[in-house]
Amino acid sequence: MKSITRQKPFEEIRQQLDSFNRVFIIGCGTCATMTKTGGIEQVMEMKSQLQGVDKLVSGWTVIPIACDEMSEVAMKENDRAIQNSNCALIMSCALGVHKISTYIDLPVIPALDTLFIGVEDTPGYFREVCAQCGQCIIGETAGICPITACHKGLVNGPCGGTNNGKCEVDKEKDCAWTLIYERLKAQKRLDLMRKYQPPHNFQASPRPRTVKIS
Amino acid sequence: MASRFKDVLNSGKFVITSEVAPPKGTNLEKVLHHIELLKDKVDAINVTDHQSSVMRFPSIGGCLAIKEKGGEPILQMTCRDRNRLALQAELLFASSRGINNVLCLTGDAVPVGDHKEAKGVFDLDSLQLLKTIRLMESGQDLGGNDLDGAVEFCAGATVTPGAQPLEPQLIKFEKKVEAGAEFFQTQGIYDLDNFGKFMEHARKFPVKILAGIILLSSARMAKYMTQNVPGIFVPQNLIDELTAVPKEEMLNRGIEIAGRMIAALKKDSICDGVHIMAIGKEEVVPDILAAAGL
Ligand code: SF4
Ligand code: SF4
């Protein structure tokens, strides 16, 4: 499981940093390193890009796991440079941005857009397979999630847009319902596709979602 | 209130429906003209619901206009833009204003339209919408509450007889029948042999099937549809037929082709009727009917 991110356009980052001169950059050694959006290389690149627009980079660090408790320690270690900055530019997913914001008093600015939680199919190719809806039905859809893999999140079979097994929004994307159909057919479980799925419970766990394990 | 269209469906007559598209804006001149033109020539008129995800005057507004002119409207409802509260509310409103026919659609995807950054809702799907209608007829809403005044609708759905692969589409068709669809208006068909095969299957179910007839206005359009519109296949001989005539004759030839297909479907009682989609050329629907000998 990886949190998949994409760097924001530099112009957007620059605008967000408009009123801050001294910038502390924080990368993440886990997902954002894997997706090449917040590893050491990208942090270095960001540093020189910021310097190119006359920002002062007051320091930088790449935390092993930005969304982990241990980030607090990393922040303490960099306390002096952080105290000396106007803001922290964070090159991790939003989970990391959030976590770090609880450990420092500086304004936090995300440099990345958090896209989805995905799996790596082939090296460098990440795909969203679960949207964490809170009411899992993939036992009846051959392990393929229609909420995620179907553009419209349809749970009762394909729309009229299936085009030779591809989705109407993108000729490169498989129609989720063609995939589900083929797998269920191979498993001789097509009767599952005939089953009526009632309206989804979008409040299975009302937002903001929390869980307490005792 | 009973639906006039339902009576026609059950009369055994060859049913003709067509559709109009509301404007992008408040100038209703054109759509009112099309309604005027069609209301006495067809059994019911569909009003499209932000077709192709392009924002327009609402379907319900067009339906009211048809009603005011004494025509029989079919309210197209997609699940793309409204959640279950809004869909149910609109059904209540439609029912209260004597709009008694609904076509339940999933709706095109948001990115194909003109508000590409909008949120696609899809809180319900077309099947769940059909079920919702049947539930509301029993006097209840989706929250399990009683309605003060129930609804009554003739409910329909769509099917794509030319979908690839076909079986998932057929499974969904059957689920729609079970969910309460009384009639189907199909995606545009051109290959009558193929459609005949679909009808052999569809005939096993207690529903009325209206074959979708999309007017071919030019050879270019025919080729474009075959290449780009999911589930539509225009056989080469029809494309050749259009290519063979001079450009200014193409529309007339398209009208002739549509008329010929309708006549063939009617003659052999292949289906229960047709749904004519002229896509921007509503003016010529009466000519198509004339060409079909209707
Ligand atoms: S149904 Fe899909 S989105 Fe929901 S939990 Fe299962 S895999 Fe995730
Ligand atoms: S074509 Fe398939 S994947 Fe795409 S929206 Fe329709 S059912 Fe979903």
Coordinates of C-alpha atoms and ligand atoms in Angstrom, one line a residue:
Chain A
M1 CA 0.0 0.0 0.0
K2 CA 1.3 3.4 -0.9
S3 CA 0.0 6.9 -0.7
I4 CA 0.3 8.2 -4.3
T5 CA 1.2 11.8 -4.8
R6 CA 2.0 14.2 -7.6
Q7 CA 4.0 17.4 -7.3
K8 CA 1.9 20.5 -7.6
P9 CA 2.8 22.9 -10.5
F10 CA 5.7 25.0 -9.3
E11 CA 3.7 28.1 -10.0
E12 CA 1.1 27.1 -7.5
I13 CA 3.8 26.3 -4.9
R14 CA 5.4 29.7 -5.6
Q15 CA 2.1 31.4 -5.0
Q16 CA 1.5 29.6 -1.8
L17 CA 4.9 30.7 -0.6
D18 CA 4.3 34.3 -1.7
S19 CA 4.5 35.9 1.8
F20 CA 7.2 33.5 3.1
N21 CA 10.9 34.2 2.5
R22 CA 12.6 31.5 4.6
V23 CA 11.4 28.1 3.7
F24 CA 12.2 24.8 5.4
I25 CA 11.7 21.8 3.1
I26 CA 10.6 18.4 4.4
G27 CA 10.6 15.2 2.3
C28 CA 9.4 11.7 3.1
G29 CA 11.5 8.5 2.8
T30 CA 8.6 6.1 2.2
C31 CA 5.8 6.6 -0.3
A32 CA 6.9 9.9 -1.7
T33 CA 10.4 8.6 -2.2
M34 CA 8.9 5.5 -4.0
T35 CA 6.8 7.8 -6.3
K36 CA 9.7 10.1 -6.8
T37 CA 7.8 13.1 -5.5
G38 CA 9.4 13.7 -2.1
G39 CA 12.7 11.8 -1.9
I40 CA 16.1 13.4 -1.5
E41 CA 16.5 14.1 -5.2
Q42 CA 13.2 15.9 -5.4
V43 CA 13.9 17.9 -2.3
M44 CA 17.3 19.0 -3.7
E45 CA 15.6 20.0 -6.9
M46 CA 12.9 21.9 -5.1
K47 CA 15.7 23.7 -3.1
S48 CA 17.4 25.0 -6.2
Q49 CA 14.1 25.9 -7.8
L50 CA 13.1 28.0 -4.8
Q51 CA 16.5 29.6 -4.7
G52 CA 15.9 30.4 -8.4
V53 CA 12.9 32.5 -7.4
D54 CA 14.9 34.2 -4.6
K55 CA 13.7 32.2 -1.7
L56 CA 16.0 31.4 1.2
V57 CA 16.0 27.7 2.0
S58 CA 16.7 27.7 5.7
G59 CA 17.2 24.0 5.8
W60 CA 15.8 20.6 4.7
T61 CA 15.3 17.1 5.9
V62 CA 13.9 13.8 4.6
I63 CA 12.0 12.1 7.4
P64 CA 11.9 8.3 7.2
I65 CA 8.1 8.0 7.5
A66 CA 6.5 11.5 7.5
C67 CA 3.1 10.2 8.8
D68 CA 4.7 8.4 11.7
E69 CA 5.0 9.5 15.4
M70 CA 8.8 9.6 14.9
S71 CA 8.4 12.7 12.9
E72 CA 8.3 14.6 16.2
V73 CA 11.9 13.5 16.9
A74 CA 13.0 14.6 13.4
M75 CA 11.3 18.0 14.0
K76 CA 13.1 18.4 17.3
E77 CA 16.4 17.6 15.7
N78 CA 15.9 20.4 13.2
D79 CA 14.4 22.8 15.7
R80 CA 16.9 25.6 15.2
A81 CA 16.6 25.7 11.5
I82 CA 12.8 25.4 11.8
Q83 CA 12.6 28.3 14.3
N84 CA 14.6 30.2 11.8
S85 CA 12.0 29.7 9.0
N86 CA 8.7 31.3 8.0
C87 CA 7.1 28.2 6.8
A88 CA 7.6 24.5 6.1
L89 CA 7.2 23.2 2.5
I90 CA 6.2 19.5 2.8
M91 CA 6.9 17.0 0.1
S92 CA 5.0 14.1 1.5
C93 CA 1.4 13.0 1.1
A94 CA -1.2 14.9 3.1
L95 CA -1.0 12.4 5.9
G96 CA 2.6 13.5 6.5
V97 CA 1.6 17.2 6.1
H98 CA -1.0 16.7 8.7
K99 CA 1.2 14.9 11.1
I100 CA 4.0 17.4 10.9
S101 CA 1.6 20.3 11.4
T102 CA 0.9 18.9 14.8
Y103 CA 4.6 19.0 15.8
I104 CA 5.6 22.5 14.6
D105 CA 4.1 25.9 14.9
L106 CA 5.1 27.1 11.4
P107 CA 2.5 27.3 8.6
V108 CA 2.7 24.1 6.6
I109 CA 2.5 24.2 2.8
P110 CA 1.9 21.0 0.8
A111 CA 4.1 20.7 -2.3
L112 CA 2.3 17.6 -3.4
D113 CA -1.3 16.6 -4.3
T114 CA -2.3 13.4 -2.6
L115 CA -4.1 11.4 -5.3
F116 CA -5.0 8.0 -3.9
I117 CA -3.9 4.9 -2.0
G118 CA -2.6 2.5 -4.6
V119 CA -0.7 -0.6 -5.3
E120 CA 2.3 -0.9 -7.7
D121 CA 1.2 -3.2 -10.5
T122 CA 4.5 -3.1 -12.5
P123 CA 7.5 -1.0 -11.5
G124 CA 6.5 2.6 -11.5
Y125 CA 2.8 2.0 -12.4
F126 CA 0.5 2.7 -9.5
R127 CA -3.2 2.0 -9.5
E128 CA -6.0 2.7 -7.2
V129 CA -7.9 -0.5 -6.2
C130 CA -9.8 0.6 -3.1
A131 CA -11.5 3.9 -2.2
Q132 CA -12.0 2.9 1.4
C133 CA -15.7 3.2 1.2
G134 CA -16.4 1.4 4.5
Q135 CA -18.7 -1.3 3.1
C136 CA -16.7 -3.8 1.1
I137 CA -18.5 -5.7 -1.6
I138 CA -15.6 -7.2 -3.6
G139 CA -16.5 -10.7 -2.3
E140 CA -19.3 -10.5 -4.8
T141 CA -17.4 -8.8 -7.6
A142 CA -14.5 -11.2 -8.0
G143 CA -12.1 -9.1 -6.0
I144 CA -12.4 -6.1 -8.4
C145 CA -13.8 -3.0 -6.7
P146 CA -16.5 -1.4 -8.9
I147 CA -16.6 1.6 -6.6
T148 CA -13.0 2.3 -7.5
A149 CA -12.4 0.7 -10.8
C150 CA -15.6 1.8 -12.5
H151 CA -15.5 5.5 -13.4
K152 CA -19.0 6.0 -12.1
G153 CA -18.7 3.6 -9.2
L154 CA -21.6 1.5 -10.4
V155 CA -22.4 -1.6 -8.3
N156 CA -25.1 -3.2 -10.5
G157 CA -23.4 -3.9 -13.7
P158 CA -22.0 -1.9 -16.7
C159 CA -23.4 1.4 -18.0
G160 CA -24.1 1.8 -21.7
G161 CA -20.6 3.3 -22.2
T162 CA -18.6 0.0 -22.4
N163 CA -16.7 0.2 -25.6
N164 CA -15.2 -3.2 -26.6
G165 CA -14.3 -3.7 -23.0
K166 CA -12.9 -0.2 -22.4
C167 CA -14.5 2.6 -20.4
E168 CA -16.3 5.5 -22.1
V169 CA -14.1 8.1 -20.3
D170 CA -10.8 6.7 -21.6
K171 CA -10.1 4.2 -24.4
E172 CA -7.0 3.1 -22.5
K173 CA -8.9 2.1 -19.4
D174 CA -10.5 -1.2 -18.9
C175 CA -14.3 -1.2 -18.2
A176 CA -14.4 -2.5 -14.6
W177 CA -17.6 -4.4 -15.3
T178 CA -16.0 -6.2 -18.3
L179 CA -13.2 -7.3 -16.0
I180 CA -15.6 -8.4 -13.2
Y181 CA -17.8 -10.2 -15.7
E182 CA -14.9 -12.1 -17.2
R183 CA -13.5 -13.1 -13.8
L184 CA -16.9 -14.2 -12.4
K185 CA -17.6 -16.1 -15.6
A186 CA -14.3 -17.9 -15.4
Q187 CA -15.1 -18.8 -11.7
K188 CA -18.6 -19.9 -12.8
R189 CA -20.1 -17.4 -10.5
L190 CA -22.0 -15.2 -12.9
D191 CA -25.1 -15.5 -10.8
L192 CA -23.4 -12.9 -8.5
M193 CA -23.7 -10.4 -11.2
R194 CA -27.4 -11.0 -11.4
K195 CA -27.8 -10.1 -7.7
Y196 CA -29.4 -6.7 -7.0
Q197 CA -27.0 -4.4 -5.0
P198 CA -29.0 -1.9 -3.0
P199 CA -28.0 1.8 -2.8
H200 CA -24.6 2.1 -1.1
N201 CA -24.3 3.3 2.5
F202 CA -22.1 6.3 2.1
Q203 CA -22.3 6.9 5.8
A204 CA -21.1 3.5 6.9
S205 CA -18.6 5.4 8.9
P206 CA -19.6 9.0 8.9
R207 CA -16.9 11.6 8.2
P208 CA -14.6 12.5 9.7
R209 CA -13.9 8.8 10.1
T210 CA -12.3 7.5 13.3
V211 CA -11.8 4.1 14.9
K212 CA -10.8 3.3 18.4
I213 CA -9.2 -0.1 19.0
S214 CA -9.5 -1.3 22.5
Chain B
M1 CA -52.9 9.7 -12.4
A2 CA -52.5 7.1 -15.1
S3 CA -50.0 7.5 -17.9
R4 CA -51.4 8.0 -21.4
F5 CA -48.2 6.5 -22.7
K6 CA -48.7 3.4 -20.7
D7 CA -52.1 2.9 -22.3
V8 CA -50.4 3.2 -25.8
L9 CA -47.7 0.7 -24.8
N10 CA -50.4 -1.8 -23.7
S11 CA -52.6 -1.2 -26.8
G12 CA -50.5 -3.4 -29.0
K13 CA -50.0 -0.6 -31.5
F14 CA -46.6 0.1 -33.0
V15 CA -45.3 2.8 -30.6
I16 CA -43.5 5.9 -31.7
T17 CA -41.5 8.1 -29.4
S18 CA -39.0 10.8 -30.2
E19 CA -37.0 13.3 -28.2
V20 CA -36.2 17.0 -27.9
A21 CA -33.2 18.7 -26.3
P22 CA -33.7 21.7 -24.1
P23 CA -31.5 24.8 -24.8
K24 CA -28.4 26.1 -23.2
G25 CA -30.1 29.2 -21.9
T26 CA -33.6 30.5 -21.4
N27 CA -34.5 30.9 -25.0
L28 CA -37.1 28.2 -25.4
E29 CA -38.2 29.2 -28.9
K30 CA -36.6 26.2 -30.7
V31 CA -37.5 23.5 -28.3
L32 CA -41.1 24.8 -28.1
H33 CA -41.3 24.7 -31.9
H34 CA -40.0 21.1 -31.9
I35 CA -42.6 20.1 -29.2
E36 CA -45.3 21.7 -31.3
L37 CA -44.1 19.8 -34.4
L38 CA -43.9 16.4 -32.7
K39 CA -46.6 16.4 -30.0
D40 CA -49.4 15.0 -32.3
K41 CA -47.2 12.9 -34.4
V42 CA -45.6 10.7 -31.8
D43 CA -47.0 8.8 -28.7
A44 CA -44.6 10.5 -26.3
I45 CA -41.6 12.9 -26.4
N46 CA -38.5 12.3 -24.3
V47 CA -36.7 15.4 -22.9
T48 CA -33.0 14.8 -22.5
D49 CA -31.3 15.4 -19.2
H50 CA -28.0 17.4 -19.7
Q51 CA -27.3 15.0 -22.6
S52 CA -23.6 14.1 -22.9
S53 CA -23.1 15.8 -19.5
V54 CA -23.6 19.3 -21.1
M55 CA -25.4 21.7 -18.8
R56 CA -28.7 22.8 -20.2
F57 CA -32.3 23.8 -19.3
P58 CA -33.6 21.0 -17.2
S59 CA -35.5 18.0 -18.5
I60 CA -38.4 18.6 -16.1
G61 CA -38.8 22.1 -17.5
G62 CA -39.1 20.7 -21.0
C63 CA -41.6 18.1 -19.8
L64 CA -43.8 20.8 -18.3
A65 CA -43.8 22.6 -21.6
I66 CA -44.9 19.4 -23.4
K67 CA -47.6 19.0 -20.8
E68 CA -48.8 22.5 -21.3
K69 CA -49.1 22.0 -25.0
G70 CA -51.1 18.8 -24.5
G71 CA -48.4 16.4 -25.4
E72 CA -47.1 13.3 -23.5
P73 CA -43.7 13.8 -21.9
I74 CA -41.1 11.2 -20.9
L75 CA -38.8 12.6 -18.2
Q76 CA -35.3 11.5 -18.7
M77 CA -33.5 11.2 -15.4
T78 CA -29.8 10.5 -15.0
C79 CA -28.1 9.7 -11.7
R80 CA -25.1 11.8 -12.5
D81 CA -26.1 15.1 -11.1
R82 CA -28.4 14.4 -8.1
N83 CA -28.2 12.3 -5.0
R84 CA -31.1 10.2 -3.7
L85 CA -32.8 13.1 -2.0
A86 CA -32.9 15.3 -5.1
L87 CA -34.0 12.4 -7.3
Q88 CA -36.9 11.5 -5.1
A89 CA -37.9 15.2 -4.7
E90 CA -37.9 15.5 -8.5
L91 CA -40.1 12.4 -8.8
L92 CA -42.6 13.9 -6.4
F93 CA -42.6 17.2 -8.3
A94 CA -43.0 15.4 -11.7
S95 CA -45.9 13.3 -10.3
S96 CA -47.6 16.3 -8.9
R97 CA -47.6 18.0 -12.3
G98 CA -48.9 15.1 -14.2
I99 CA -45.6 13.9 -15.7
N100 CA -46.1 10.2 -15.5
N101 CA -43.3 8.7 -17.5
V102 CA -39.7 8.4 -16.5
L103 CA -36.7 7.0 -18.3
C104 CA -34.1 5.9 -15.8
L105 CA -30.5 6.4 -16.9
T106 CA -27.1 6.1 -15.4
G107 CA -26.0 9.2 -17.2
D108 CA -22.9 9.9 -19.2
A109 CA -19.6 10.5 -17.4
V110 CA -18.8 14.0 -16.3
P111 CA -15.5 14.3 -18.3
V112 CA -17.2 13.9 -21.6
G113 CA -19.3 17.0 -21.0
D114 CA -18.7 20.7 -20.7
H115 CA -18.2 21.0 -16.9
K116 CA -15.2 18.7 -16.7
E117 CA -14.3 19.5 -13.2
A118 CA -17.7 18.8 -11.7
K119 CA -18.4 16.0 -9.2
G120 CA -20.2 13.0 -10.7
V121 CA -22.8 12.0 -8.1
F122 CA -24.0 8.5 -9.0
D123 CA -25.4 8.1 -5.5
L124 CA -27.9 5.7 -7.1
D125 CA -27.6 3.9 -10.4
S126 CA -30.3 3.4 -13.0
L127 CA -31.4 0.1 -11.5
Q128 CA -31.7 1.6 -8.0
L129 CA -33.6 4.5 -9.4
L130 CA -36.1 2.1 -11.0
K131 CA -36.5 0.4 -7.7
T132 CA -36.9 3.7 -5.9
I133 CA -39.8 4.6 -8.2
R134 CA -41.6 1.3 -7.4
L135 CA -40.9 1.9 -3.7
M136 CA -42.3 5.4 -3.9
E137 CA -45.4 4.1 -5.6
S138 CA -46.0 1.9 -2.6
G139 CA -46.1 5.1 -0.5
Q140 CA -42.6 5.0 1.0
D141 CA -39.3 6.8 0.4
L142 CA -35.7 5.4 0.5
G143 CA -35.4 6.4 4.1
G144 CA -38.3 4.1 5.1
N145 CA -40.7 7.0 5.7
D146 CA -44.3 7.3 4.6
L147 CA -45.1 9.6 1.8
D148 CA -48.1 11.9 2.1
G149 CA -49.4 11.2 -1.4
A150 CA -47.6 8.6 -3.4
V151 CA -46.4 8.7 -7.0
E152 CA -47.4 6.7 -10.1
F153 CA -45.1 6.3 -13.1
C154 CA -44.7 4.3 -16.2
A155 CA -41.0 3.6 -15.8
G156 CA -38.5 2.8 -18.5
A157 CA -34.8 2.2 -19.0
T158 CA -32.3 1.8 -21.8
V159 CA -30.3 -1.1 -23.2
T160 CA -27.5 -1.2 -25.7
P161 CA -28.1 -4.2 -28.0
G162 CA -24.8 -3.7 -29.8
A163 CA -22.6 -3.6 -26.6
Q164 CA -19.3 -5.4 -26.7
P165 CA -19.2 -7.7 -24.7
L166 CA -23.0 -8.2 -24.8
E167 CA -23.6 -10.6 -22.0
P168 CA -23.0 -8.2 -19.1
Q169 CA -25.3 -5.8 -20.8
L170 CA -28.0 -8.5 -21.1
I171 CA -27.6 -9.3 -17.4
K172 CA -28.2 -5.7 -16.5
F173 CA -31.2 -5.6 -18.9
E174 CA -32.7 -8.5 -17.0
K175 CA -32.0 -6.8 -13.7
K176 CA -33.7 -3.7 -14.9
V177 CA -36.8 -5.8 -15.9
E178 CA -36.8 -7.3 -12.4
A179 CA -36.4 -3.8 -10.9
G180 CA -39.6 -2.7 -12.6
A181 CA -38.8 -1.4 -16.0
E182 CA -41.9 -1.5 -18.2
F183 CA -40.3 -0.3 -21.4
F184 CA -36.9 0.1 -23.0
Q185 CA -35.7 2.6 -25.5
T186 CA -32.5 1.1 -27.0
Q187 CA -29.3 2.7 -28.0
G188 CA -29.3 3.4 -31.8
I189 CA -29.4 0.3 -33.9
Y190 CA -28.6 -0.1 -37.6
D191 CA -27.9 -3.8 -38.0
L192 CA -31.3 -5.4 -38.1
D193 CA -30.0 -9.0 -38.0
N194 CA -28.1 -8.3 -34.8
F195 CA -31.0 -6.5 -33.3
G196 CA -33.3 -9.4 -34.3
K197 CA -31.1 -11.7 -32.2
F198 CA -31.3 -9.3 -29.3
M199 CA -35.1 -9.3 -29.6
E200 CA -35.3 -13.0 -29.6
H201 CA -33.8 -12.8 -26.1
A202 CA -35.7 -9.7 -25.0
R203 CA -39.0 -11.2 -26.1
K204 CA -38.8 -13.6 -23.1
F205 CA -39.5 -10.7 -20.8
P206 CA -42.7 -8.9 -20.1
V207 CA -41.5 -5.5 -21.4
K208 CA -42.0 -3.3 -24.4
I209 CA -38.9 -2.6 -26.6
L210 CA -38.6 0.5 -28.7
A211 CA -35.7 0.3 -31.1
G212 CA -33.5 3.4 -31.1
I213 CA -33.3 5.0 -34.5
I214 CA -30.7 7.7 -34.8
L215 CA -30.9 9.8 -38.0
L216 CA -27.8 9.5 -40.1
S217 CA -27.4 13.1 -41.4
S218 CA -24.1 12.5 -43.3
A219 CA -21.6 9.8 -44.2
R220 CA -19.1 11.6 -41.9
M221 CA -21.5 11.4 -38.9
A222 CA -22.1 7.7 -39.6
K223 CA -18.4 6.9 -39.6
Y224 CA -17.9 9.0 -36.5
M225 CA -20.6 7.2 -34.6
T226 CA -19.3 3.8 -35.6
Q227 CA -15.8 4.7 -34.4
N228 CA -16.6 6.7 -31.3
V229 CA -20.0 6.0 -29.8
P230 CA -20.0 2.9 -27.6
G231 CA -22.4 0.2 -28.8
I232 CA -23.2 1.8 -32.1
F233 CA -22.3 0.1 -35.3
V234 CA -23.3 1.4 -38.7
P235 CA -22.8 -1.3 -41.3
Q236 CA -20.5 -0.4 -44.3
N237 CA -23.3 -0.7 -46.8
L238 CA -25.2 2.2 -45.1
I239 CA -22.1 4.3 -45.1
D240 CA -21.5 3.5 -48.8
E241 CA -25.1 4.4 -49.5
L242 CA -24.7 7.8 -47.9
T243 CA -21.3 8.4 -49.6
A244 CA -22.7 7.6 -53.0
V245 CA -25.1 10.6 -53.0
P246 CA -24.1 14.3 -53.3
K247 CA -23.5 16.1 -50.0
E248 CA -26.8 18.1 -50.2
E249 CA -28.7 14.9 -50.7
M250 CA -27.2 13.1 -47.7
L251 CA -29.7 14.2 -45.1
N252 CA -32.6 13.1 -47.4
R253 CA -30.9 9.7 -47.8
G254 CA -30.5 9.5 -44.1
I255 CA -34.2 10.2 -43.6
E256 CA -34.9 7.5 -46.2
I257 CA -32.7 5.0 -44.4
A258 CA -34.4 5.7 -41.0
G259 CA -37.8 5.4 -42.6
R260 CA -36.9 2.1 -44.3
M261 CA -35.6 0.7 -41.0
I262 CA -38.7 1.7 -39.1
A263 CA -40.9 0.2 -41.8
A264 CA -39.0 -3.1 -41.7
L265 CA -39.2 -3.3 -37.9
K266 CA -42.9 -2.7 -38.0
K267 CA -43.7 -5.0 -40.9
D268 CA -42.1 -8.0 -39.3
S269 CA -43.2 -7.0 -35.8
I270 CA -39.6 -7.3 -34.6
C271 CA -40.1 -5.0 -31.7
D272 CA -42.9 -3.0 -30.1
G273 CA -42.0 0.4 -31.5
V274 CA -39.3 2.9 -32.2
H275 CA -37.6 5.8 -30.5
I276 CA -36.4 8.3 -33.0
M277 CA -33.4 10.5 -32.2
A278 CA -32.8 13.2 -34.7
I279 CA -30.0 14.8 -32.7
G280 CA -30.3 18.5 -33.7
K281 CA -32.4 17.8 -36.8
E282 CA -35.8 17.4 -35.0
E283 CA -37.4 19.3 -37.8
V284 CA -37.2 16.3 -40.0
V285 CA -38.8 13.8 -37.7
P286 CA -42.2 14.1 -39.5
D287 CA -40.3 13.4 -42.8
I288 CA -38.8 10.2 -41.2
L289 CA -42.3 9.1 -40.2
A290 CA -43.6 9.8 -43.7
A291 CA -40.7 7.8 -45.2
A292 CA -41.7 5.0 -42.9
G293 CA -45.2 5.1 -44.2
L294 CA -46.6 6.1 -40.8
Ligands
SF4_1 S1 -16.0 -1.9 -2.0 FE1 -14.2 -1.1 -3.0 S2 -13.9 0.9 -2.0 FE2 -15.2 -0.2 -0.7 S3 -13.8 -1.2 0.8 FE3 -14.2 -2.7 -0.8 S4 -12.5 -2.4 -2.3 FE4 -12.6 -0.6 -0.9
SF4_2 S1 -17.7 1.9 -19.2 FE1 -17.5 0.4 -17.5 S2 -16.0 1.3 -16.1 FE2 -16.7 3.0 -17.5 S3 -18.3 4.0 -16.3 FE3 -19.3 2.4 -17.6 S4 -19.4 0.6 -16.4 FE4 -18.0 2.0 -15.4

